[in-house]
Tab-separated table of N, CA and C and ligand atoms in Angstrom:
chain	number	residue	atom	x	y	z
A	178	MET	N	29.993	-41.499	6.759
A	178	MET	CA	31.216	-42.308	6.599
A	178	MET	C	31.457	-42.625	5.123
A	179	SER	N	32.699	-42.576	4.696
A	179	SER	CA	33.017	-42.864	3.300
A	179	SER	C	32.831	-44.344	2.997
A	180	THR	N	32.258	-44.620	1.825
A	180	THR	CA	32.086	-46.014	1.410
A	180	THR	C	33.287	-46.491	0.600
A	181	ASN	N	34.197	-45.566	0.255
A	181	ASN	CA	35.351	-45.883	-0.594
A	181	ASN	C	34.953	-46.362	-1.981
A	182	ARG	N	33.751	-46.001	-2.410
A	182	ARG	CA	33.317	-46.377	-3.756
A	182	ARG	C	32.837	-45.156	-4.521
A	183	THR	N	33.065	-45.186	-5.827
A	183	THR	CA	32.497	-44.168	-6.700
A	183	THR	C	31.900	-44.868	-7.914
A	184	PHE	N	31.168	-44.091	-8.703
A	184	PHE	CA	30.553	-44.615	-9.917
A	184	PHE	C	31.036	-43.772	-11.086
A	185	THR	N	31.324	-44.414	-12.207
A	185	THR	CA	31.757	-43.669	-13.393
A	185	THR	C	31.048	-44.161	-14.645
A	186	MET	N	30.970	-43.287	-15.632
A	186	MET	CA	30.607	-43.700	-16.985
A	186	MET	C	31.667	-43.170	-17.935
A	187	ILE	N	32.055	-43.995	-18.896
A	187	ILE	CA	32.802	-43.500	-20.053
A	187	ILE	C	31.722	-43.069	-21.043
A	188	LYS	N	31.693	-41.774	-21.349
A	188	LYS	CA	30.573	-41.182	-22.096
A	188	LYS	C	30.657	-41.496	-23.599
A	189	PRO	N	29.538	-41.280	-24.343
A	189	PRO	CA	29.488	-41.654	-25.764
A	189	PRO	C	30.621	-41.087	-26.616
A	190	ASP	N	31.105	-39.887	-26.311
A	190	ASP	CA	32.189	-39.305	-27.124
A	190	ASP	C	33.468	-40.122	-26.986
A	191	ALA	N	33.828	-40.474	-25.748
A	191	ALA	CA	35.069	-41.230	-25.521
A	191	ALA	C	34.962	-42.651	-26.067
A	192	VAL	N	33.765	-43.247	-25.985
A	192	VAL	CA	33.558	-44.576	-26.575
A	192	VAL	C	33.729	-44.485	-28.094
A	193	ALA	N	33.055	-43.495	-28.718
A	193	ALA	CA	33.104	-43.352	-30.178
A	193	ALA	C	34.515	-43.053	-30.671
A	194	ASN	N	35.292	-42.354	-29.846
A	194	ASN	CA	36.652	-41.997	-30.254
A	194	ASN	C	37.688	-43.070	-29.921
A	195	GLY	N	37.226	-44.219	-29.422
A	195	GLY	CA	38.123	-45.364	-29.218
A	195	GLY	C	38.953	-45.317	-27.954
A	196	HIS	N	38.469	-44.608	-26.917
A	196	HIS	CA	39.266	-44.431	-25.705
A	196	HIS	C	38.894	-45.349	-24.535
A	197	ILE	N	38.015	-46.331	-24.756
A	197	ILE	CA	37.600	-47.192	-23.625
A	197	ILE	C	38.827	-47.814	-22.957
A	198	GLY	N	39.669	-48.457	-23.741
A	198	GLY	CA	40.810	-49.186	-23.181
A	198	GLY	C	41.766	-48.270	-22.442
A	199	ALA	N	42.088	-47.116	-23.043
A	199	ALA	CA	43.036	-46.180	-22.424
A	199	ALA	C	42.481	-45.635	-21.115
A	200	ILE	N	41.192	-45.331	-21.088
A	200	ILE	CA	40.593	-44.763	-19.874
A	200	ILE	C	40.536	-45.814	-18.760
A	201	ILE	N	40.148	-47.040	-19.092
A	201	ILE	CA	40.140	-48.093	-18.061
A	201	ILE	C	41.564	-48.326	-17.553
A	202	ASN	N	42.537	-48.252	-18.446
A	202	ASN	CA	43.936	-48.405	-18.018
A	202	ASN	C	44.352	-47.293	-17.054
A	203	ASP	N	43.983	-46.041	-17.362
A	203	ASP	CA	44.300	-44.921	-16.456
A	203	ASP	C	43.647	-45.125	-15.094
A	204	ILE	N	42.403	-45.612	-15.107
A	204	ILE	CA	41.660	-45.799	-13.855
A	204	ILE	C	42.315	-46.873	-12.992
A	205	THR	N	42.658	-48.009	-13.581
A	205	THR	CA	43.265	-49.084	-12.778
A	205	THR	C	44.701	-48.726	-12.390
A	206	ALA	N	45.424	-48.016	-13.268
A	206	ALA	CA	46.795	-47.592	-12.932
A	206	ALA	C	46.798	-46.618	-11.758
A	207	ALA	N	45.692	-45.886	-11.576
A	207	ALA	CA	45.583	-44.931	-10.461
A	207	ALA	C	45.178	-45.630	-9.159
A	208	GLY	N	45.010	-46.944	-9.206
A	208	GLY	CA	44.762	-47.697	-7.971
A	208	GLY	C	43.308	-48.025	-7.688
A	209	PHE	N	42.422	-47.783	-8.654
A	209	PHE	CA	41.013	-48.134	-8.451
A	209	PHE	C	40.780	-49.595	-8.820
A	210	LYS	N	40.028	-50.278	-7.976
A	210	LYS	CA	39.617	-51.663	-8.266
A	210	LYS	C	38.240	-51.621	-8.927
A	211	ILE	N	38.058	-52.418	-9.978
A	211	ILE	CA	36.756	-52.478	-10.642
A	211	ILE	C	35.850	-53.440	-9.883
A	212	VAL	N	34.746	-52.906	-9.351
A	212	VAL	CA	33.769	-53.704	-8.598
A	212	VAL	C	32.677	-54.211	-9.541
A	213	ALA	N	32.317	-53.395	-10.526
A	213	ALA	CA	31.274	-53.756	-11.501
A	213	ALA	C	31.573	-53.024	-12.801
A	214	LEU	N	31.216	-53.650	-13.940
A	214	LEU	CA	31.546	-53.073	-15.254
A	214	LEU	C	30.507	-53.501	-16.278
A	215	LYS	N	30.033	-52.538	-17.100
A	215	LYS	CA	28.978	-52.850	-18.080
A	215	LYS	C	29.077	-51.946	-19.300
A	216	TYR	N	28.954	-52.557	-20.495
A	216	TYR	CA	28.884	-51.800	-21.757
A	216	TYR	C	27.427	-51.776	-22.164
A	217	THR	N	26.833	-50.587	-22.219
A	217	THR	CA	25.388	-50.501	-22.435
A	217	THR	C	25.042	-49.168	-23.086
A	218	LYS	N	23.764	-48.918	-23.295
A	218	LYS	CA	23.346	-47.654	-23.903
A	218	LYS	C	22.129	-47.129	-23.152
A	219	LEU	N	22.163	-45.843	-22.833
A	219	LEU	CA	21.014	-45.201	-22.195
A	219	LEU	C	20.001	-44.808	-23.261
A	220	THR	N	18.720	-44.825	-22.885
A	220	THR	CA	17.690	-44.232	-23.740
A	220	THR	C	17.482	-42.792	-23.270
A	221	GLU	N	16.698	-42.012	-24.032
A	221	GLU	CA	16.379	-40.646	-23.572
A	221	GLU	C	15.724	-40.727	-22.194
A	222	GLU	N	14.897	-41.744	-22.003
A	222	GLU	CA	14.174	-41.871	-20.737
A	222	GLU	C	15.120	-42.196	-19.572
A	223	THR	N	16.002	-43.185	-19.761
A	223	THR	CA	16.894	-43.559	-18.649
A	223	THR	C	17.959	-42.478	-18.410
A	224	ALA	N	18.431	-41.832	-19.483
A	224	ALA	CA	19.392	-40.729	-19.300
A	224	ALA	C	18.721	-39.575	-18.570
A	225	GLY	N	17.463	-39.316	-18.899
A	225	GLY	CA	16.701	-38.261	-18.225
A	225	GLY	C	16.570	-38.532	-16.744
A	226	LYS	N	16.331	-39.794	-16.394
A	226	LYS	CA	16.216	-40.167	-14.976
A	226	LYS	C	17.566	-40.040	-14.280
A	227	PHE	N	18.618	-40.534	-14.943
A	227	PHE	CA	19.950	-40.499	-14.327
A	227	PHE	C	20.347	-39.059	-13.995
A	228	TYR	N	20.052	-38.119	-14.902
A	228	TYR	CA	20.473	-36.721	-14.729
A	228	TYR	C	19.348	-35.841	-14.196
A	229	GLU	N	18.340	-36.461	-13.565
A	229	GLU	CA	17.186	-35.707	-13.043
A	229	GLU	C	17.609	-34.539	-12.139
A	230	VAL	N	18.707	-34.714	-11.361
A	230	VAL	CA	19.184	-33.626	-10.476
A	230	VAL	C	19.515	-32.360	-11.265
A	231	HIS	N	19.796	-32.513	-12.565
A	231	HIS	CA	20.142	-31.348	-13.382
A	231	HIS	C	18.959	-30.852	-14.221
A	232	SER	N	17.740	-31.344	-13.931
A	232	SER	CA	16.608	-31.070	-14.831
A	232	SER	C	16.271	-29.584	-14.963
A	233	ALA	N	16.655	-28.771	-13.976
A	233	ALA	CA	16.366	-27.330	-14.055
A	233	ALA	C	17.464	-26.554	-14.783
A	234	ARG	N	18.576	-27.216	-15.081
A	234	ARG	CA	19.702	-26.489	-15.691
A	234	ARG	C	19.468	-26.321	-17.200
A	235	PRO	N	19.991	-25.232	-17.781
A	235	PRO	CA	19.725	-24.932	-19.197
A	235	PRO	C	20.259	-25.992	-20.161
A	236	PHE	N	21.288	-26.728	-19.743
A	236	PHE	CA	21.892	-27.710	-20.647
A	236	PHE	C	21.286	-29.108	-20.506
A	237	TYR	N	20.245	-29.262	-19.673
A	237	TYR	CA	19.689	-30.584	-19.368
A	237	TYR	C	19.259	-31.368	-20.619
A	238	LYS	N	18.509	-30.699	-21.507
A	238	LYS	CA	17.985	-31.378	-22.688
A	238	LYS	C	19.128	-31.884	-23.580
A	239	ASP	N	20.132	-31.036	-23.793
A	239	ASP	CA	21.292	-31.413	-24.604
A	239	ASP	C	22.080	-32.533	-23.932
A	240	LEU	N	22.180	-32.467	-22.601
A	240	LEU	CA	22.906	-33.494	-21.847
A	240	LEU	C	22.237	-34.858	-22.006
A	241	VAL	N	20.919	-34.888	-21.870
A	241	VAL	CA	20.160	-36.140	-22.002
A	241	VAL	C	20.282	-36.685	-23.426
A	242	SER	N	20.179	-35.796	-24.394
A	242	SER	CA	20.284	-36.195	-25.786
A	242	SER	C	21.685	-36.754	-26.085
A	243	PHE	N	22.717	-36.069	-25.603
A	243	PHE	CA	24.089	-36.536	-25.815
A	243	PHE	C	24.337	-37.878	-25.119
A	244	MET	N	23.897	-38.009	-23.872
A	244	MET	CA	24.198	-39.229	-23.107
A	244	MET	C	23.459	-40.456	-23.631
A	245	SER	N	22.411	-40.232	-24.452
A	245	SER	CA	21.692	-41.353	-25.049
A	245	SER	C	22.041	-41.508	-26.534
A	246	SER	N	23.083	-40.808	-26.994
A	246	SER	CA	23.422	-40.810	-28.421
A	246	SER	C	24.272	-41.997	-28.858
A	247	GLY	N	24.819	-42.741	-27.902
A	247	GLY	CA	25.659	-43.890	-28.250
A	247	GLY	C	25.968	-44.690	-27.008
A	248	PRO	N	26.636	-45.845	-27.168
A	248	PRO	CA	26.925	-46.679	-26.004
A	248	PRO	C	27.857	-46.006	-25.008
A	249	ILE	N	27.762	-46.447	-23.768
A	249	ILE	CA	28.606	-45.947	-22.678
A	249	ILE	C	29.156	-47.162	-21.914
A	250	VAL	N	30.181	-46.936	-21.119
A	250	VAL	CA	30.659	-47.958	-20.189
A	250	VAL	C	30.376	-47.454	-18.779
A	251	ALA	N	29.663	-48.253	-17.989
A	251	ALA	CA	29.353	-47.896	-16.599
A	251	ALA	C	30.203	-48.754	-15.681
A	252	ALA	N	30.655	-48.188	-14.568
A	252	ALA	CA	31.471	-48.971	-13.633
A	252	ALA	C	31.345	-48.452	-12.211
A	253	ILE	N	31.434	-49.378	-11.265
A	253	ILE	CA	31.607	-49.036	-9.851
A	253	ILE	C	33.072	-49.290	-9.517
A	254	LEU	N	33.700	-48.296	-8.876
A	254	LEU	CA	35.136	-48.361	-8.578
A	254	LEU	C	35.372	-48.258	-7.077
A	255	GLU	N	36.434	-48.904	-6.602
A	255	GLU	CA	36.732	-48.897	-5.172
A	255	GLU	C	38.184	-48.490	-4.915
A	256	LYS	N	38.347	-47.604	-3.956
A	256	LYS	CA	39.678	-47.121	-3.546
A	256	LYS	C	39.476	-46.284	-2.290
A	257	ASP	N	40.468	-46.188	-1.423
A	257	ASP	CA	40.375	-45.239	-0.320
A	257	ASP	C	40.121	-43.849	-0.898
A	258	ASN	N	39.236	-43.101	-0.262
A	258	ASN	CA	38.969	-41.714	-0.694
A	258	ASN	C	38.514	-41.643	-2.164
A	259	ALA	N	37.675	-42.617	-2.565
A	259	ALA	CA	37.346	-42.814	-3.984
A	259	ALA	C	36.736	-41.590	-4.658
A	260	ILE	N	35.784	-40.933	-4.013
A	260	ILE	CA	35.082	-39.810	-4.674
A	260	ILE	C	36.072	-38.707	-5.054
A	261	GLU	N	36.826	-38.249	-4.069
A	261	GLU	CA	37.741	-37.125	-4.300
A	261	GLU	C	38.886	-37.531	-5.229
A	262	ASP	N	39.477	-38.708	-5.001
A	262	ASP	CA	40.600	-39.134	-5.842
A	262	ASP	C	40.161	-39.315	-7.297
A	263	PHE	N	38.940	-39.825	-7.500
A	263	PHE	CA	38.502	-40.034	-8.877
A	263	PHE	C	38.234	-38.700	-9.568
A	264	ARG	N	37.652	-37.745	-8.841
A	264	ARG	CA	37.413	-36.436	-9.464
A	264	ARG	C	38.735	-35.732	-9.778
A	265	ASN	N	39.743	-35.964	-8.963
A	265	ASN	CA	41.080	-35.436	-9.296
A	265	ASN	C	41.653	-36.128	-10.529
A	266	LEU	N	41.399	-37.422	-10.649
A	266	LEU	CA	41.900	-38.171	-11.806
A	266	LEU	C	41.236	-37.716	-13.108
A	267	ILE	N	39.931	-37.374	-13.060
A	267	ILE	CA	39.258	-36.995	-14.309
A	267	ILE	C	39.439	-35.511	-14.649
A	268	GLY	N	39.639	-34.644	-13.660
A	268	GLY	CA	39.852	-33.224	-13.934
A	268	GLY	C	38.558	-32.436	-14.012
A	269	ALA	N	38.679	-31.139	-14.277
A	269	ALA	CA	37.539	-30.213	-14.261
A	269	ALA	C	36.491	-30.570	-15.312
A	270	THR	N	35.243	-30.184	-15.031
A	270	THR	CA	34.105	-30.452	-15.930
A	270	THR	C	34.395	-29.966	-17.352
A	271	ASN	N	34.942	-28.764	-17.453
A	271	ASN	CA	35.321	-28.228	-18.772
A	271	ASN	C	36.753	-28.682	-19.086
A	272	PRO	N	36.938	-29.513	-20.112
A	272	PRO	CA	38.286	-30.021	-20.398
A	272	PRO	C	39.317	-28.915	-20.624
A	273	ALA	N	38.857	-27.723	-21.033
A	273	ALA	CA	39.788	-26.590	-21.202
A	273	ALA	C	40.423	-26.196	-19.875
A	274	ASP	N	39.732	-26.513	-18.759
A	274	ASP	CA	40.254	-26.195	-17.424
A	274	ASP	C	40.851	-27.417	-16.720
A	275	ALA	N	40.801	-28.580	-17.367
A	275	ALA	CA	41.254	-29.820	-16.713
A	275	ALA	C	42.781	-29.877	-16.683
A	276	ALA	N	43.327	-30.205	-15.519
A	276	ALA	CA	44.782	-30.234	-15.339
A	276	ALA	C	45.443	-31.224	-16.288
A	277	GLU	N	46.682	-30.912	-16.654
A	277	GLU	CA	47.512	-31.763	-17.511
A	277	GLU	C	47.520	-33.201	-16.979
A	278	GLY	N	47.327	-34.157	-17.864
A	278	GLY	CA	47.416	-35.562	-17.468
A	278	GLY	C	46.115	-36.145	-16.958
A	279	THR	N	45.094	-35.299	-16.696
A	279	THR	CA	43.813	-35.842	-16.245
A	279	THR	C	43.083	-36.469	-17.441
A	280	ILE	N	42.098	-37.309	-17.141
A	280	ILE	CA	41.380	-38.024	-18.206
A	280	ILE	C	40.668	-37.035	-19.131
A	281	ARG	N	40.020	-36.021	-18.562
A	281	ARG	CA	39.336	-35.049	-19.426
A	281	ARG	C	40.335	-34.219	-20.225
A	282	ASN	N	41.485	-33.927	-19.658
A	282	ASN	CA	42.528	-33.213	-20.402
A	282	ASN	C	42.989	-34.035	-21.606
A	283	LYS	N	43.092	-35.346	-21.411
A	283	LYS	CA	43.646	-36.191	-22.483
A	283	LYS	C	42.608	-36.607	-23.524
A	284	TYR	N	41.351	-36.847	-23.079
A	284	TYR	CA	40.398	-37.509	-23.970
A	284	TYR	C	39.125	-36.720	-24.278
A	285	ALA	N	38.921	-35.552	-23.615
A	285	ALA	CA	37.669	-34.827	-23.823
A	285	ALA	C	37.870	-33.631	-24.730
A	286	LYS	N	36.785	-33.239	-25.414
A	286	LYS	CA	36.888	-32.159	-26.396
A	286	LYS	C	36.110	-30.913	-25.989
A	287	SER	N	35.034	-31.078	-25.193
A	287	SER	CA	34.191	-29.928	-24.855
A	287	SER	C	33.482	-30.176	-23.528
A	288	ILE	N	32.851	-29.132	-22.992
A	288	ILE	CA	32.208	-29.264	-21.680
A	288	ILE	C	31.030	-30.245	-21.718
A	289	ASP	N	30.370	-30.367	-22.851
A	289	ASP	CA	29.253	-31.326	-22.913
A	289	ASP	C	29.753	-32.723	-23.270
A	290	ALA	N	30.712	-32.830	-24.183
A	290	ALA	CA	31.294	-34.137	-24.514
A	290	ALA	C	32.598	-34.266	-23.733
A	291	ASN	N	32.478	-34.539	-22.411
A	291	ASN	CA	33.670	-34.466	-21.562
A	291	ASN	C	34.180	-35.830	-21.078
A	292	ALA	N	33.957	-36.853	-21.887
A	292	ALA	CA	34.622	-38.169	-21.787
A	292	ALA	C	34.193	-39.068	-20.638
A	293	VAL	N	34.045	-38.515	-19.445
A	293	VAL	CA	33.721	-39.375	-18.287
A	293	VAL	C	32.813	-38.657	-17.295
A	294	HIS	N	32.096	-39.460	-16.544
A	294	HIS	CA	31.328	-38.983	-15.390
A	294	HIS	C	32.002	-39.501	-14.130
A	295	GLY	N	31.958	-38.713	-13.071
A	295	GLY	CA	32.401	-39.190	-11.761
A	295	GLY	C	31.438	-38.705	-10.702
A	296	SER	N	31.026	-39.591	-9.792
A	296	SER	CA	30.064	-39.208	-8.740
A	296	SER	C	30.626	-38.075	-7.892
A	297	ASP	N	29.710	-37.238	-7.363
A	297	ASP	CA	30.154	-36.097	-6.552
A	297	ASP	C	30.019	-36.322	-5.047
A	298	SER	N	29.470	-37.469	-4.621
A	298	SER	CA	29.329	-37.747	-3.187
A	298	SER	C	29.121	-39.247	-2.983
A	299	ASP	N	29.351	-39.709	-1.749
A	299	ASP	CA	29.096	-41.123	-1.427
A	299	ASP	C	27.633	-41.478	-1.687
A	300	GLU	N	26.757	-40.549	-1.302
A	300	GLU	CA	25.320	-40.798	-1.457
A	300	GLU	C	24.967	-40.981	-2.931
A	301	ASN	N	25.455	-40.078	-3.790
A	301	ASN	CA	25.144	-40.196	-5.214
A	301	ASN	C	25.853	-41.381	-5.866
A	302	ALA	N	27.044	-41.736	-5.386
A	302	ALA	CA	27.727	-42.920	-5.922
A	302	ALA	C	26.874	-44.167	-5.698
A	303	ALA	N	26.259	-44.260	-4.528
A	303	ALA	CA	25.413	-45.427	-4.223
A	303	ALA	C	24.167	-45.428	-5.103
A	304	ILE	N	23.533	-44.256	-5.245
A	304	ILE	CA	22.325	-44.155	-6.081
A	304	ILE	C	22.655	-44.492	-7.538
A	305	GLU	N	23.760	-43.940	-8.040
A	305	GLU	CA	24.127	-44.128	-9.448
A	305	GLU	C	24.560	-45.572	-9.717
A	306	GLY	N	25.281	-46.182	-8.795
A	306	GLY	CA	25.668	-47.581	-8.947
A	306	GLY	C	24.444	-48.486	-8.977
A	307	ASP	N	23.477	-48.184	-8.098
A	307	ASP	CA	22.240	-48.987	-8.045
A	307	ASP	C	21.420	-48.831	-9.323
A	308	PHE	N	21.583	-47.708	-10.019
A	308	PHE	CA	20.862	-47.439	-11.268
A	308	PHE	C	21.258	-48.457	-12.340
A	309	PHE	N	22.520	-48.894	-12.315
A	309	PHE	CA	23.041	-49.770	-13.376
A	309	PHE	C	23.285	-51.219	-12.958
A	310	PHE	N	23.531	-51.466	-11.671
A	310	PHE	CA	24.029	-52.789	-11.279
A	310	PHE	C	23.211	-53.429	-10.159
A	311	THR	N	22.935	-54.731	-10.328
A	311	THR	CA	22.340	-55.518	-9.244
A	311	THR	C	23.463	-55.969	-8.306
A	312	ALA	N	23.089	-56.505	-7.154
A	312	ALA	CA	24.076	-56.995	-6.189
A	312	ALA	C	24.916	-58.119	-6.798
A	313	ALA	N	24.283	-58.959	-7.636
A	313	ALA	CA	24.978	-60.111	-8.219
A	313	ALA	C	25.996	-59.709	-9.280
A	314	GLU	N	25.952	-58.446	-9.724
A	314	GLU	CA	26.888	-57.971	-10.761
A	314	GLU	C	28.096	-57.266	-10.166
A	315	ARG	N	28.249	-57.349	-8.825
A	315	ARG	CA	29.376	-56.644	-8.146
A	315	ARG	C	30.318	-57.662	-7.551
A	316	PHE	N	31.616	-57.441	-7.731
A	316	PHE	CA	32.612	-58.430	-7.271
A	316	PHE	C	33.747	-57.751	-6.516
B	613	ATP	P1	29.721	-35.392	-14.229
B	613	ATP	O1	28.528	-35.306	-13.304
B	613	ATP	O2	29.375	-35.823	-15.626
B	613	ATP	O3	30.869	-36.142	-13.638
B	613	ATP	P2	30.559	-32.834	-13.311
B	613	ATP	O4	30.169	-33.309	-11.957
B	613	ATP	O5	31.980	-32.388	-13.497
B	613	ATP	O6	30.280	-33.913	-14.413
B	613	ATP	P3	28.036	-31.444	-13.397
B	613	ATP	O7	27.888	-30.054	-12.913
B	613	ATP	O8	27.535	-32.557	-12.550
B	613	ATP	O9	29.589	-31.662	-13.765
B	613	ATP	O10	27.359	-31.517	-14.828
B	613	ATP	C1	26.987	-32.764	-15.385
B	613	ATP	C2	27.361	-32.779	-16.843
B	613	ATP	O11	26.575	-31.812	-17.514
B	613	ATP	C3	28.804	-32.385	-17.150
B	613	ATP	O12	29.690	-33.457	-17.116
B	613	ATP	C4	28.688	-31.851	-18.560
B	613	ATP	O13	28.717	-32.916	-19.510
B	613	ATP	C5	27.330	-31.218	-18.558
B	613	ATP	N1	27.472	-29.791	-18.296
B	613	ATP	C6	27.746	-29.172	-17.116
B	613	ATP	N2	27.798	-27.854	-17.245
B	613	ATP	C7	27.547	-27.600	-18.551
B	613	ATP	C8	27.440	-26.431	-19.337
B	613	ATP	N3	27.603	-25.212	-18.804
B	613	ATP	N4	27.161	-26.580	-20.654
B	613	ATP	C9	26.982	-27.792	-21.207
B	613	ATP	N5	27.058	-28.956	-20.515
B	613	ATP	C10	27.333	-28.854	-19.221
B	614	MG	MG1	28.293	-34.184	-11.545
């Protein structure tokens, strides 16, 4: 059953390029409610754990290094059909393939520095949200 929740991060590239406000505006304008929100920074260790599912992929080391290179914004979002609608809002993994008007189309520069993360399933949204937020930090 769908939980109607997803988890996102605004990645270090989008934070460094000054896009936090614009991206949060796009997210709320698309009808997502913010359940939890945090400005923080991953270490190599915590980024490695977060992306453990990708540990066998060739880009894993670069991904962990990039995701721990600067602050990020983490959030839990709520909307009907949240997982699919949010992935449509952010666009394809490679911004070169991301549809016009999507967040990655507007704010991302490359496949590794692609501005935002979006959960790929209800199960992973719950795991990823629990990685960053306690129950008392959700509203
Ligand atoms: P995310 O999980 O960040 O929302 P995604 O689900 O679109 O992205 P995944 O396949 O889960 O894509 O890959 C996780 C992240 O790893 C991507 O967002 C991207 O930053 C990086 N990545 C994926 N494929 C490549 C690649 N071929 N080269 C470099 N980095 C990659
Ligand atoms: Mg993914």
